[in-house]
């Protein structure tokens, strides 16, 4: 596809080849393990790595369709679909790290990524140092001779701190260190890591790409061919691959992602602003709000915001917060986000940090604003806050 096309057009068309598929709009779902070769010569001709179909785990036209679309959005060399967002993260990290290496990991990172570093990478001789999400160019002081990867997640999915990605990339590049980012919150629609020099962009496609809370999917996008070969070799050797039906759902989700995301964005901002005006609320954690500490960086680097943000309540007891949450009618509780439906959960970011201290005045909630009518959502929250007040007064 022509590189000047706008992102909505790319999302609608990339990865689809109707002319090669009897004119049918959507790519077919190939269920494949074995791929047959007509001759010994063809069987033995390995060709250029990862360019031909040789075995189901390595790739099929179904994985190609999704990967091509993601890669076109990200603007990098190629993408690799895997079976979950966590597999994308762990697959990329293990592809680039070896025993004796040092990893710089953002302190606000998604919990299971931290667990992988502390439990698995440590066991294989990789040392992790957590760094302040707001460190910016100061990361240079933490880079050692053995540092191989700097990992970012911006904004963090619990505290919503925005990182100075270009400053971190500049410091890392000066020392030949690979940079990776978990770009799930923004998607390539609202933040394009490769434009800022990041080497690897990672997604829990389970969230906005799939968009309907019905499939697990991860994707690794690589800026250059060399980064792609390292990441693909590593994930292939570990046996990562995504299932064909989930790949189909993910590429179908992409077609409407721009429309959904803009609705998530507008509705989330409306709810966030409403929450800011409530007496029960101490702070709203949303970088697109002008008074958020991360707003200036967000405004400089992002072109939009998604539906996920946090809210810190004024001090309240656990039974009062539980009363708020238990009676919600539209907001459901569950450990995900990015689907069409609204979600709310209590979070405890202060418990999962080591390099920095996270201070909250009261209980923290994380909200995902779905595609329901926003006034109905605000009504649901208003009644939740009334339950909180009643329980506090009892
Ligand atoms: C920011 C972030 N990254 C990665 C993941 C992992 O994705 P998955 O659940 O698809 O493994 C999640 C899941 O919640 C997430 O919130």
Coordinates of C-alpha atoms and ligand atoms in Angstrom, one line a residue, residues 83-87 89 110 113 153 157 182 184-185 203-207 216-218 308 335-337 366, ligand 1:
X83 CA -0.6 -15.9 21.0
X84 CA -0.9 -13.2 23.6
X85 CA 0.3 -9.7 24.6
X86 CA 2.5 -11.3 27.3
X87 CA 4.0 -13.7 24.7
X89 CA 6.7 -9.1 25.5
X110 CA 2.4 -4.1 33.5
X113 CA 6.1 -8.2 32.6
X153 CA 5.5 1.3 28.6
X157 CA -1.5 1.0 32.4
X182 CA 4.6 -1.7 25.2
X184 CA -0.9 -1.2 23.9
X185 CA -2.6 1.9 25.4
X203 CA 1.0 -4.8 21.6
X204 CA -1.5 -6.8 23.7
X205 CA -3.7 -7.0 20.6
X206 CA -6.1 -8.7 23.0
X207 CA -7.1 -5.1 23.8
X216 CA -6.1 -13.4 22.9
X217 CA -3.4 -12.0 20.6
X218 CA 0.0 -10.3 20.7
X308 CA -8.3 3.6 29.9
X335 CA -8.7 -7.9 34.3
X336 CA -8.6 -6.6 30.8
X337 CA -9.6 -3.6 28.8
X366 CA -9.0 1.9 36.9
Ligands
LIG1 C1 -0.3 -2.9 29.1 C2 -0.5 -4.4 28.9 N1 0.5 -5.0 28.3 C3 0.4 -6.3 28.0 C4 -0.7 -7.1 28.5 C5 -0.7 -8.6 28.2 O1 -1.6 -8.9 27.3 P1 -2.3 -10.3 27.2 O2 -3.3 -10.4 28.3 O3 -2.8 -10.4 25.8 O4 -1.2 -11.4 27.4 C6 -1.7 -6.4 29.1 C7 -2.9 -7.2 29.6 O5 -3.7 -6.7 30.4 C8 -1.6 -5.0 29.4 O6 -2.6 -4.3 30.0

